[in-house]
Coordinates of C-alpha atoms in Angstrom, one line a residue:
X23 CA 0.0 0.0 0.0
X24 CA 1.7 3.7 -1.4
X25 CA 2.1 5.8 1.5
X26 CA -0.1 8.5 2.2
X27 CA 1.0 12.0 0.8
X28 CA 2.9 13.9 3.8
X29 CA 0.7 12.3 6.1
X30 CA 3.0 10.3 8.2
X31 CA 6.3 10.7 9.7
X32 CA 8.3 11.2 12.6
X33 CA 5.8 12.7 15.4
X34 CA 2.7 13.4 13.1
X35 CA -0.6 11.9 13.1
X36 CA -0.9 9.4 10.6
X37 CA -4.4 9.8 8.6
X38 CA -6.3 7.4 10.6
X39 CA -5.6 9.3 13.8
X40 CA -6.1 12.8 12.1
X41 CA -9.5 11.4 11.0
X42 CA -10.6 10.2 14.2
X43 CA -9.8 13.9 16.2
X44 CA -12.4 14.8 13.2
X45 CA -14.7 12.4 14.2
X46 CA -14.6 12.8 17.7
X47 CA -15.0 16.8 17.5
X48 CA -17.9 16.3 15.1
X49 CA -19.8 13.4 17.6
X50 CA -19.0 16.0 20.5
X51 CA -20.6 19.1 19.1
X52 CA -23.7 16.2 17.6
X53 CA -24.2 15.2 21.4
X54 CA -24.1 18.8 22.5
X55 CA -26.5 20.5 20.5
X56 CA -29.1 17.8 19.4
X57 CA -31.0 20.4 17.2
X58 CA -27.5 21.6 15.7
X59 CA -27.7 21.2 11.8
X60 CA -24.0 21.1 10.0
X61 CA -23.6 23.5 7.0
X62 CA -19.7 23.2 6.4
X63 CA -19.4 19.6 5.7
X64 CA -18.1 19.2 2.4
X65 CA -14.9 20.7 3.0
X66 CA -14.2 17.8 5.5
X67 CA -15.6 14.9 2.9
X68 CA -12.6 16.2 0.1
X69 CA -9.5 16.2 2.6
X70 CA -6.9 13.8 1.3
X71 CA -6.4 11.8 4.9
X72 CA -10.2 11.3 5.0
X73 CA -10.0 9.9 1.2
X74 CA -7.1 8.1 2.3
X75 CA -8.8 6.1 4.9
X76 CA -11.9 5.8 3.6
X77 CA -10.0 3.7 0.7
X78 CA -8.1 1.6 2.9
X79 CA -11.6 0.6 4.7
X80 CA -13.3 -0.3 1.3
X81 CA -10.0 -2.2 0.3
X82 CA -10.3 -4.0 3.5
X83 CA -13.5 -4.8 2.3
X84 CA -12.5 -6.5 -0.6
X85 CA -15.8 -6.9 -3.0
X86 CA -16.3 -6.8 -7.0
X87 CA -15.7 -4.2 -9.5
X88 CA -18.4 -1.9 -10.7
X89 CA -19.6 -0.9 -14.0
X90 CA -16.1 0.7 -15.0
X91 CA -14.1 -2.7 -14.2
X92 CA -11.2 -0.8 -11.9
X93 CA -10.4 -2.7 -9.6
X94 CA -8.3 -2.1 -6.1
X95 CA -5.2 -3.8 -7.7
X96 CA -5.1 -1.7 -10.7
X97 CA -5.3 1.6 -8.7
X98 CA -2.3 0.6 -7.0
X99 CA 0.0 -0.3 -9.6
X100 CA -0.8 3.1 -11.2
X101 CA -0.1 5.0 -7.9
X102 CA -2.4 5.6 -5.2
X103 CA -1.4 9.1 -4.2
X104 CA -1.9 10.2 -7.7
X105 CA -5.7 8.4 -8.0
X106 CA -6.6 9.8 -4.7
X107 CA -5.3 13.4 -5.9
X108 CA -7.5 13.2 -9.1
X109 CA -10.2 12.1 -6.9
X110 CA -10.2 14.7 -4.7
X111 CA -9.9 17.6 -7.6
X112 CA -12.8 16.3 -8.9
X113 CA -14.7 16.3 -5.5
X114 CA -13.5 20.1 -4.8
X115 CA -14.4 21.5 -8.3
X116 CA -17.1 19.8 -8.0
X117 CA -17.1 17.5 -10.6
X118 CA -17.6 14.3 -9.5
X119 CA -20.7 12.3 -10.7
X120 CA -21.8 8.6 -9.2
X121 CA -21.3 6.0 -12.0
X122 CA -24.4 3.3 -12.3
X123 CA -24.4 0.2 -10.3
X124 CA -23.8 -3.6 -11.7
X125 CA -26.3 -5.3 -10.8
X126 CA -25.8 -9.0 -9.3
X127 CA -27.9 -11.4 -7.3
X128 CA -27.1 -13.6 -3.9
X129 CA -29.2 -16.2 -2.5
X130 CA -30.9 -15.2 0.3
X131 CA -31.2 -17.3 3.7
X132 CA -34.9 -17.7 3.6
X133 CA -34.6 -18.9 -0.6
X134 CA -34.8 -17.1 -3.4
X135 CA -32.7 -14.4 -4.3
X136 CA -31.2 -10.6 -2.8
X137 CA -30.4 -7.6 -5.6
X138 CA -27.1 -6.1 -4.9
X139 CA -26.1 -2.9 -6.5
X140 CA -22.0 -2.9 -7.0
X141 CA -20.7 0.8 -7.4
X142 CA -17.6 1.1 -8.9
X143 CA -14.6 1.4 -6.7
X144 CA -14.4 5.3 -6.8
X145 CA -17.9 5.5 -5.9
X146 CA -17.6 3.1 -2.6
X147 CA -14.3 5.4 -1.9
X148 CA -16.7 8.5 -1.8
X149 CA -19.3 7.4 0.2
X150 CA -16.4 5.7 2.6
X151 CA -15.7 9.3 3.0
X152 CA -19.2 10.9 3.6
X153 CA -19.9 7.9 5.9
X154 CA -16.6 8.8 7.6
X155 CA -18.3 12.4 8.2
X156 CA -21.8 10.9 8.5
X157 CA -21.5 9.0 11.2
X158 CA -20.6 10.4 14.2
X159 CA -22.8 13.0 13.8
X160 CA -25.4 10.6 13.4
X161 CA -24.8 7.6 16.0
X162 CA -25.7 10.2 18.9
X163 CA -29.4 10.4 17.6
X164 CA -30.1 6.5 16.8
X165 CA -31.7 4.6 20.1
X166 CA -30.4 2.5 22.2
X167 CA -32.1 -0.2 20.8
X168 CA -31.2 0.0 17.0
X169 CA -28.1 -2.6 17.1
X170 CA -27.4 -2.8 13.8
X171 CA -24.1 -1.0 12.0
X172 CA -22.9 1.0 14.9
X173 CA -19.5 0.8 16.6
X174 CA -19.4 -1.1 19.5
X175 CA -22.5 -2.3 18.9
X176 CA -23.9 -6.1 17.4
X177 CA -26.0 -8.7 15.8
X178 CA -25.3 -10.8 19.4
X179 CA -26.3 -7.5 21.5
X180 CA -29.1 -7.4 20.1
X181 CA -30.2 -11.1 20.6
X182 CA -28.8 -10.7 24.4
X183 CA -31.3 -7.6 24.8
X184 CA -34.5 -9.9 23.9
X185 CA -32.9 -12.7 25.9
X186 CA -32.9 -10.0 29.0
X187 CA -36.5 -8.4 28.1
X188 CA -37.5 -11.7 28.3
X189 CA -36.3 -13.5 31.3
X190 CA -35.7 -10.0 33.2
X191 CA -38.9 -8.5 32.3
X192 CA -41.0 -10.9 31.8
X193 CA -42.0 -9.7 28.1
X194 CA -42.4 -13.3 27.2
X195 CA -45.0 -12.7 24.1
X196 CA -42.7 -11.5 21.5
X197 CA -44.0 -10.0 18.0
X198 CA -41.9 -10.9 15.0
X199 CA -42.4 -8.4 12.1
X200 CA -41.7 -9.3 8.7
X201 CA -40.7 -5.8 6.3
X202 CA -41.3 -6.5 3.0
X203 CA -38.2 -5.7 0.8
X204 CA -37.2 -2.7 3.3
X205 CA -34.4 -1.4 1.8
X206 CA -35.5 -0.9 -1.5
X207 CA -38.9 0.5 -0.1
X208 CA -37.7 3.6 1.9
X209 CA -39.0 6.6 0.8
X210 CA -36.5 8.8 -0.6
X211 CA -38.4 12.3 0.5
X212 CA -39.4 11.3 4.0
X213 CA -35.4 10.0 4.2
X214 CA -33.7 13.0 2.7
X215 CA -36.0 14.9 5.6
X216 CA -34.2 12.6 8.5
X217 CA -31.0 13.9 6.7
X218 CA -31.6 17.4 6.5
X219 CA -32.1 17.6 10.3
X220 CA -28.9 17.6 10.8
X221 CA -27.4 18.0 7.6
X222 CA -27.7 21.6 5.8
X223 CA -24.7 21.2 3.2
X224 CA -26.2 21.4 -0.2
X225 CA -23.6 19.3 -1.8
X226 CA -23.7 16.3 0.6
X227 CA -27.2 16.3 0.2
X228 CA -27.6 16.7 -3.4
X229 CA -25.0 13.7 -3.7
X230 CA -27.0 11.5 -1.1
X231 CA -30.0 12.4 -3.4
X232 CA -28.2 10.9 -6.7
X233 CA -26.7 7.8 -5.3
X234 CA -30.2 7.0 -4.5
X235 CA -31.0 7.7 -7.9
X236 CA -28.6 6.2 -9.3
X237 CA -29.0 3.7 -12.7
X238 CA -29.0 -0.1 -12.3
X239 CA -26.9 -1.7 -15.2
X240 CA -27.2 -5.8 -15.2
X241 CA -25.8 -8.0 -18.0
X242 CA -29.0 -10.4 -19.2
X243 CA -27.5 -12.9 -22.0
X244 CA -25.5 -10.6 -24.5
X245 CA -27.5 -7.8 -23.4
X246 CA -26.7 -5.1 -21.1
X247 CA -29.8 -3.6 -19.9
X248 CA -29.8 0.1 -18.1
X249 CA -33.3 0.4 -15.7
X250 CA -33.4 3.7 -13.0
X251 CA -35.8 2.0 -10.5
X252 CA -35.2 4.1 -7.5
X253 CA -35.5 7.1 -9.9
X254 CA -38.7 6.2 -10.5
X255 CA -40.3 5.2 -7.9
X256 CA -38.5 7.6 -5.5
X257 CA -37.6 4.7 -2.9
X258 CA -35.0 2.5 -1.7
X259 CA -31.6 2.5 -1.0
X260 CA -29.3 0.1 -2.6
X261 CA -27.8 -2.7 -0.6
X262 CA -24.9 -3.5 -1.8
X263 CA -23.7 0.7 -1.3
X264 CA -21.4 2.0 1.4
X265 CA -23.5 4.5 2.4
X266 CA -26.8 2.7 2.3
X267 CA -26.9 1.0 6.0
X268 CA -26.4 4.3 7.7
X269 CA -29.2 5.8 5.4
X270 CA -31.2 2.6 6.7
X271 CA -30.5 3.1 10.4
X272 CA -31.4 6.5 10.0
X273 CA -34.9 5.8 8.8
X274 CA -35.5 2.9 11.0
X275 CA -35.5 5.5 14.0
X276 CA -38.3 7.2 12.7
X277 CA -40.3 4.1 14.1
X278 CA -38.8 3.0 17.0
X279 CA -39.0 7.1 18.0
X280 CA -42.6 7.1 17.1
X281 CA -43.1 4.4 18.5
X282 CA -42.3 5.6 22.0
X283 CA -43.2 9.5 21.4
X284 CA -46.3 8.2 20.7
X285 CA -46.8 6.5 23.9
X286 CA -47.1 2.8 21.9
X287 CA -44.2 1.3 24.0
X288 CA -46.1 2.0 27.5
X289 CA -49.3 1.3 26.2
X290 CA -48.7 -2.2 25.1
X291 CA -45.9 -2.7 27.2
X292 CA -44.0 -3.5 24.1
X293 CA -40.6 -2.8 23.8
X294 CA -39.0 -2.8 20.3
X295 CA -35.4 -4.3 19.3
X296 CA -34.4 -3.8 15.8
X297 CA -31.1 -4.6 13.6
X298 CA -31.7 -3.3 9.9
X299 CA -34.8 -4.4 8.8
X300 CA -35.2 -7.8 11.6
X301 CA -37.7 -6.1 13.9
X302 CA -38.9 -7.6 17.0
X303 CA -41.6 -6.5 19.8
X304 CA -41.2 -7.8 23.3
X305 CA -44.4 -7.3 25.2
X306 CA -46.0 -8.2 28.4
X307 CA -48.8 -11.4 28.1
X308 CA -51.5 -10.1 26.6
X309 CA -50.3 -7.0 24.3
X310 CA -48.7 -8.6 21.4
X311 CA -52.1 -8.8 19.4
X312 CA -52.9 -5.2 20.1
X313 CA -48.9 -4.4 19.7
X314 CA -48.7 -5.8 16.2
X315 CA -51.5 -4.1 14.8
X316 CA -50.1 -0.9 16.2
X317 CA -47.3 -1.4 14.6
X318 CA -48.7 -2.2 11.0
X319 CA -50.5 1.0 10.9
X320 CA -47.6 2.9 11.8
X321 CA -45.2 1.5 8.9
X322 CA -47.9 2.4 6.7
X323 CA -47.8 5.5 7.5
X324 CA -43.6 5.3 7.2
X325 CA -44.5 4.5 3.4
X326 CA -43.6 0.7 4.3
X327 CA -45.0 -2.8 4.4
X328 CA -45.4 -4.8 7.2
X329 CA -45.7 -9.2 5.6
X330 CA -48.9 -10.2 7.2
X331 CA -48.4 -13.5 6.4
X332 CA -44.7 -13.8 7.8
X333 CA -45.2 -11.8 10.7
X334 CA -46.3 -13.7 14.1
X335 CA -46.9 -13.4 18.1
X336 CA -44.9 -15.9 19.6
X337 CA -45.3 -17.1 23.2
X338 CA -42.0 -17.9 25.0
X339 CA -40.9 -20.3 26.2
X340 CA -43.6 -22.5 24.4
X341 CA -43.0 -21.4 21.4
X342 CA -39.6 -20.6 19.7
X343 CA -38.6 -17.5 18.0
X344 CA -35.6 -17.5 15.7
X345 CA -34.0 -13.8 15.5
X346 CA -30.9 -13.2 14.1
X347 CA -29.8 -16.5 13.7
X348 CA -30.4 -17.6 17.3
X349 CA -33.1 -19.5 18.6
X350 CA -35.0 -18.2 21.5
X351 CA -37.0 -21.1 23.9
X352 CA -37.5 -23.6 26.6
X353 CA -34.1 -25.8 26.8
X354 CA -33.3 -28.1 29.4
X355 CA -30.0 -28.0 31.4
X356 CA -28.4 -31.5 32.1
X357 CA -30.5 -32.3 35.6
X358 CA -33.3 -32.1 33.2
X359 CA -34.4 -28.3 34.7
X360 CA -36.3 -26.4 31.8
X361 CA -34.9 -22.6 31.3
X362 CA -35.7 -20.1 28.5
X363 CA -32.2 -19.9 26.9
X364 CA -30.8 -19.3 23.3
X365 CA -29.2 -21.6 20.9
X366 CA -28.2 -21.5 17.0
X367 CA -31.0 -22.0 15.0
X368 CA -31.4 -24.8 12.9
X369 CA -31.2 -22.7 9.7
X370 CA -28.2 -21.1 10.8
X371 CA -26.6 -24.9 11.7
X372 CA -27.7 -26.2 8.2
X373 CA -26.6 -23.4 6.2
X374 CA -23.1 -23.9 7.7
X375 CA -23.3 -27.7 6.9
X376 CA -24.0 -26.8 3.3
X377 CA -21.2 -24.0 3.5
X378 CA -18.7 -27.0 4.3
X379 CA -20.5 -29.2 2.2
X380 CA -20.0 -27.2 -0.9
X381 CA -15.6 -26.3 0.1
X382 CA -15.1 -30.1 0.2
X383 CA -17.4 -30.9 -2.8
X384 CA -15.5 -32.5 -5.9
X385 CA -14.7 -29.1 -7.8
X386 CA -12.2 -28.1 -5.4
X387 CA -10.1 -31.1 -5.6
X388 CA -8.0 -29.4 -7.6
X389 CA -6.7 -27.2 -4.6
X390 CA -4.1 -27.9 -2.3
X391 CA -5.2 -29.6 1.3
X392 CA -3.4 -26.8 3.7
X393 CA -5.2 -24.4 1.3
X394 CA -8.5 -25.8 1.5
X395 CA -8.7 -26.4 5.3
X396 CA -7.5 -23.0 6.2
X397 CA -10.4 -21.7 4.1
X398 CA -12.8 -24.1 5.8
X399 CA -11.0 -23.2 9.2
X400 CA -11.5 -19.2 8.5
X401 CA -15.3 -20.2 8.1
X402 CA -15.8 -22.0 11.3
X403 CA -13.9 -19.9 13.4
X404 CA -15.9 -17.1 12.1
X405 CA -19.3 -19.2 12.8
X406 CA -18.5 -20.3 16.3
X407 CA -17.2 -16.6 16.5
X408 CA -20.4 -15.5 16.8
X409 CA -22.8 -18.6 17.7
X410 CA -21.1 -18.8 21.4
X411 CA -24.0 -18.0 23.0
X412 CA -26.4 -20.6 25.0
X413 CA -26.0 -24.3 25.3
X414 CA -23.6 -24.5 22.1
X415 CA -21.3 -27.4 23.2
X416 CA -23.3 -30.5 21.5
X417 CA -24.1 -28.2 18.6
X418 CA -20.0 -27.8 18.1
X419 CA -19.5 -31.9 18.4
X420 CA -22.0 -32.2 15.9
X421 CA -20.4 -29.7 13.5
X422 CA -16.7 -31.3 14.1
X423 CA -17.9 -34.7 13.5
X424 CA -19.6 -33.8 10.2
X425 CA -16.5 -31.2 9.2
X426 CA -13.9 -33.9 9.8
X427 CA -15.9 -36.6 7.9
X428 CA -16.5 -34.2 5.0
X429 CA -12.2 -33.3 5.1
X430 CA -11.3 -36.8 5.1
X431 CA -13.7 -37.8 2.6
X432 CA -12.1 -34.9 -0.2
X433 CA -8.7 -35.7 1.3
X434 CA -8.9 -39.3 -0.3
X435 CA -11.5 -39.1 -3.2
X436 CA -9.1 -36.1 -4.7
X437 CA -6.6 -39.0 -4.9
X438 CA -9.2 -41.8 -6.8
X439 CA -9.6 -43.4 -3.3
X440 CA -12.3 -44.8 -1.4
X441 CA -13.4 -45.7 2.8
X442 CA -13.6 -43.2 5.4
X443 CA -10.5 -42.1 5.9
X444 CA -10.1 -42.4 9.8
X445 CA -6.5 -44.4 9.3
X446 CA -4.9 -42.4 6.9
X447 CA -6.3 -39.4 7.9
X448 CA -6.7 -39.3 11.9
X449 CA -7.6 -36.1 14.2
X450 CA -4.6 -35.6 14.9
X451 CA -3.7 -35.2 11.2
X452 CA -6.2 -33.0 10.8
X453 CA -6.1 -30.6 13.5
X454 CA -1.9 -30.5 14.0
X455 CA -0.3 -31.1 10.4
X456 CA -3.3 -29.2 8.3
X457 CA -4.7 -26.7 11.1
X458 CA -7.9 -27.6 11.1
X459 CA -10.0 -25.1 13.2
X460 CA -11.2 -27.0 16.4
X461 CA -14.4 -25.5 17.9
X462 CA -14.3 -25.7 21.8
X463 CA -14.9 -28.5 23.4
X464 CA -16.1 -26.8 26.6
X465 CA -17.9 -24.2 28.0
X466 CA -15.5 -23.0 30.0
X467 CA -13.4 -22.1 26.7
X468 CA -15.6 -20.1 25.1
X469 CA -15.1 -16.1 25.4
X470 CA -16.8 -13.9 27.8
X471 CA -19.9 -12.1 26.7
X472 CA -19.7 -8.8 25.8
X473 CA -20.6 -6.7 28.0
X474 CA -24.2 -4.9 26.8
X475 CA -26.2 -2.0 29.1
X476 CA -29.7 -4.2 28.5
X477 CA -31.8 -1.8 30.6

């Protein structure tokens, strides 16, 4: 990686600590005057250390090229510090347009398929650097109980918060609300308007306005076809964009600051936890009828679409509600004692099998072992990462017994043989000669939990 342009040296700030004094002054003067509205914020999106870092984050990143084909590796070997300096002319004279989005689909969890819009790498670079500015003067305002793309907070906080509203509080009837297609619903007007509370810098706001806007381009046979959806239907944001789950967050606290301000939470006892677009109600026995309906009218009048037919009330610890990839019910420690506790969900288990299925499957025989098994390692680690919650323990023999079975079984039919492996291949081979990621085999091995302020 080039060096950044007389930004580094014997005692000065390197960019990533001169961007984070700019962070930090613009989150203190957000949390000190909560009606404050920025004009001058432009200025601060052009500065070469803020474009610096904000490329060094998208190139951690990794991800596709866009429309134009550049890609991270070509930037580089024509010089950095030069690409950055174009970019930045171009954002100070004012000249920089967003290029269209490539268009490409990922299965989602539930089936079927997500739309992901791709900017090109300048783009992501961009809105790196008006999410750098963005941010901190936005995290102040979100509530306590929005979870989702906020430092320091996560995806395992949130599940801990319904776990605590639950046991602590005895919210046991828990609504589960299905958004239809959320982020490509919101309403770019009503969104701009959460903007413009705090932002009054015509040019950030004119550019939030046109990566909304911006053309779809997707490749269908020989055919390129150009469509401007969000254009014209004035909503949604596209995943896929740097800039897109802040813009999310944002709206999303329209309703769960309605939903209190308009005395919702207190009258049916329901207290919401949201990450993105997974919304859940946790209410006292009785309310989650009433609290559900509530909450339908009030995303239609948010411009968005609650799925009747996916949404549901369920009754803990009867019934089991899967949120975020955990699952939320009656277990049973080993005395046989029933508890309401959490556990992965048996989507989340299967869609890992098939994720190990598919790196030992016969078209990868042509990699090398060590290869392979660091890749699968790198995806376990990262699952038991995050699923260390709850009675995990059997749920981690399970996995190892079905990983090792799967390695051993590519380990000998990429040589033309056949069995099961266990001679030729034992744990020990596995683990200490290939580095096979070992999940832990008790619970006293797992990390601490985070800590989380639940109240």
């Amino acid at each position: 990686m080039a060096r950044a342009r007389g930004l580094t040296g014997d005692g000065l700030p390197t960019p990533q600590e001169r961007v984070r004094t700019l962070q930090t002054s613009l989150q203190a003067k957000a949390k000190a005057e909560p009606a404050f509205r920025f004009y001058s914020l432009w200025d601060k999106v052009c500065r070469f250390d803020v474009l610096y870092v904000a490329y060094r984050r998208c190139r951690r990143n990794g991800g596709q090229p866009g429309v134009d084909g550049e890609r991270f590796q070509d930037i580089e070997a024509q010089g950095l510090n030069r690409w950055l300096e174009t970019l930045q002319e171009e954002l100070r004279a004012k000249r920089y347009e967003p290029q269209p989005l490539r268009r490409t689909w990922i299965p989602k969890a539930s089936g079927g398929q997500r739309p992901l819009g791709i900017p090109t790498v300048r783009d992501r670079v961009v809105q790196m650097a008006v999410h750098m500015v963005l941010a901190p003067i936005f995290d102040p305002d979100l509530l306590s109980n929005q979870y989702a793309f906020r430092p320091g907070l996560d995806a395992k906080m949130a599940v801990r918060r319904v776990y605590w509203l639950t046991t602590e509080q005895g919210r046991t009837e828990v609504v589960d609300l299905d958004l239809r297609d959320y982020f490509n619903t919101i309403p770019h007007g009503a969104l701009l308007k959460c903007v413009r509370r705090r932002v009054a810098d015509g040019t950030v706001l004119g550019l939030l306005k046109a990566w909304l806007e911006a053309p779809i381009v997707e490749q269908q046979g020989r055919s390129t076809v150009r469509t401007t959806p969000n254009k014209d239907t004035h909503r949604g944001t596209p995943q896929g964009g740097v800039i897109s789950p802040l813009l999310a967050n944002l709206y999303m606290r329209r309703f769960v600051l309605a939903w209190r301000q308009l005395g919702f939470q207190q009258r049916y006892q329901a207290h919401p936890v949201t990450y993105a677009d997974d919304v859940v109600l946790c209410c006292r026995p009785g309310y989650a009828a009433a609290a559900r309906e509530a909450a339908q009218r009030l995303f239609d009048r948010l411009g968005l679409t609650v799925n009747a037919d996916k949404t549901r009330v369920v009754g803990l610890p009867e019934e089991y509600l899967d949120f975020l990839g955990y699952t939320l019910g009656r277990f049973y420690a080993w005395s046989g004692r029933p508890y309401l506790g959490t556990a992965p969900s048996k989507k989340a288990v299967k869609r890992l099998r098939q994720e190990i299925r598919e790196a030992t499957s016969p078209k990868w025989y042509w990699d090398g072992p060590m290869r392979r098994v660091k890749r699968i390692s790198k995806l376990l680690q990262g699952w038991a990462g995050y699923f260390d919650q709850g009675p995990v323990i059997p749920t981690y023999e399970r996995l190892q017994d079905y990983t090792n079975w799967r390695v051993r079984r590519w380990l000998l039919r990429r040589q033309g043989r056949k069995g099961n492996g266990y001679r030729r291949y034992p744990d020990a081979y596995l683990y200490e000669v290939l580095g096979l990621f070992q999940f832990p085999r008790r619970r006293a091995d797992l990390p601490s939990a985070k800590a989380c302020d639940c109240r």
